[in-house]
Amino acid sequence: ATKCTGCGPGYKSPLDAMKGPREEIVYLPCIYRNTGIQKPDYLATVDVDPKSPTYCQVIHRLPMPNLNDELHHSGWNACSSCFGDSSKKRNRLILPSLISSRVYIVDTGTDPRAPQMHKVKGHPSTDMFLSGGFILLDGETFEVVGNWELPGEAAPFGYDFWYQPRHNVMMSTEWGAPKALADGFSMEHVKEGHYGSKIHVWDWTTHKRLQSLDLGEEGAIPLEIRFLHDPTATEGYVGCALQGTVFRFYRTPKGDWAAEKVIHVPSKKVEGWALPVMPSLITDILISLDDHFLYFSNWLHGDIRQYDITDRRNPRLAGQLFLGGSIPNDGPVKVVEDPENQSQPPPRTIKGKRIPGSPQMLQLSLDGKRLYVTTSLYSGWDKQFYPEMIKEGSVMMQIDVDTANGGLKVNENFLVDFGKEPNGPALAHELRYPGGDCTSDIWL
């Protein structure tokens, strides 16, 4: 059974979670920073139940009390790691702000379809979420307890992390210096060392930094990191934006950790773009709950890829789909050399709307059959690379997944257009289900 009376939140195992109920609503932070619209960011609730009269619509908006926060990623007060603890409930969504460093605690438990503000935490430091340290909040009061890492152990940069309690380990990644990325991307900043290329290994119990694995030039800007969901596994993958690579990290027979490159999406030589070479820019990655498929988005090229990872060291491309991007065949950019010999894709139109921007944040249904996609990466970079998305707003799309043989197909009847929001076009970002999902649940 997937549910049991008196148990804590989530599911007993990843395979149990796959049998969970179909998603009915999705939460997304929507951003107004850098759009010219002087309104606060907000948390949107979207109806994704095909049987509902409000299917494909934003049914609730919770505005933040401040301007220019740049909401980004979110997390829960509890996940499936608390499954055995009946005193825990998944009823608070934690929304940190990338620019203001405020933390908003949202009550999703009282009315999941209309979340309300529970608490606002001020900004301990303006670059809190991009420095290489971690802020620890009390799980009940959400008061700041202090730094999670030991004094002097902070990494040079920070971004994403994933922990695996069974192996007493946490992994973290590096984006870049807040000053460098605040208003756009520059290759000069990369050359000057303002972006990271390391993943860090932490002792989950003592909070000590044990290792820093330098992925080198090929692993520059490692963003999202994912352990396999199977809690016995001692390996996972990290997507590295700048060179379009995915590295597998793993525990060695000696007991320390190492990393190896397993996927490379080659850059394309182009004309009519900001640079003569266009990287794919791998941004979001996720793994299906059965650890069968890995998905990632190439935010500059404009495609989503699906890899069969049953052979962990040799991922095999199983599906690919273009959903916008910088190289549509009717646009100003011409691909003059592509090592993969792919033709430039036609523009993507869904429900009569030409998709602005490019696939970015991903969320998979528990059963692995539906992949949800939004197009905004971060307002400063959106403005630089996809100015039309600033004017038109981002979108949310749904992809049908062939879980037996691999393969991706657009659901032509699904589109949430954030260009039509009441306060003007918004930039919708990360996706969360109230009951937990592939990128927020960890098993013990």
Short mmCIF file of N, CA and C in Angstrom, two decimals, residues 12 121 128 145 159 259 367 425:
data_model
loop_
_atom_site.label_atom_id
_atom_site.label_comp_id
_atom_site.label_asym_id
_atom_site.label_seq_id
_atom_site.Cartn_x
_atom_site.Cartn_y
_atom_site.Cartn_z
N LYS A 12 6.88 5.22 1.45
CA LYS A 12 7.87 4.35 2.10
C LYS A 12 9.13 4.18 1.24
N LYS A 121 11.24 35.49 6.96
CA LYS A 121 12.52 35.65 7.64
C LYS A 121 13.34 36.70 6.89
N MET A 128 23.52 35.02 0.66
CA MET A 128 23.45 33.80 1.45
C MET A 128 23.34 32.53 0.61
N VAL A 145 18.90 29.04 12.99
CA VAL A 145 19.71 28.43 14.04
C VAL A 145 21.17 28.87 13.89
N TYR A 159 25.25 26.37 -4.53
CA TYR A 159 24.02 26.38 -5.32
C TYR A 159 23.09 25.27 -4.85
N ALA A 259 34.39 11.46 -9.56
CA ALA A 259 33.42 11.84 -10.59
C ALA A 259 34.01 11.58 -11.97
N ASP A 367 4.57 8.72 -11.55
CA ASP A 367 4.62 7.50 -12.35
C ASP A 367 5.56 7.60 -13.55
N PRO A 425 3.07 40.05 -17.84
CA PRO A 425 3.84 38.83 -18.09
C PRO A 425 4.83 38.53 -16.97
#
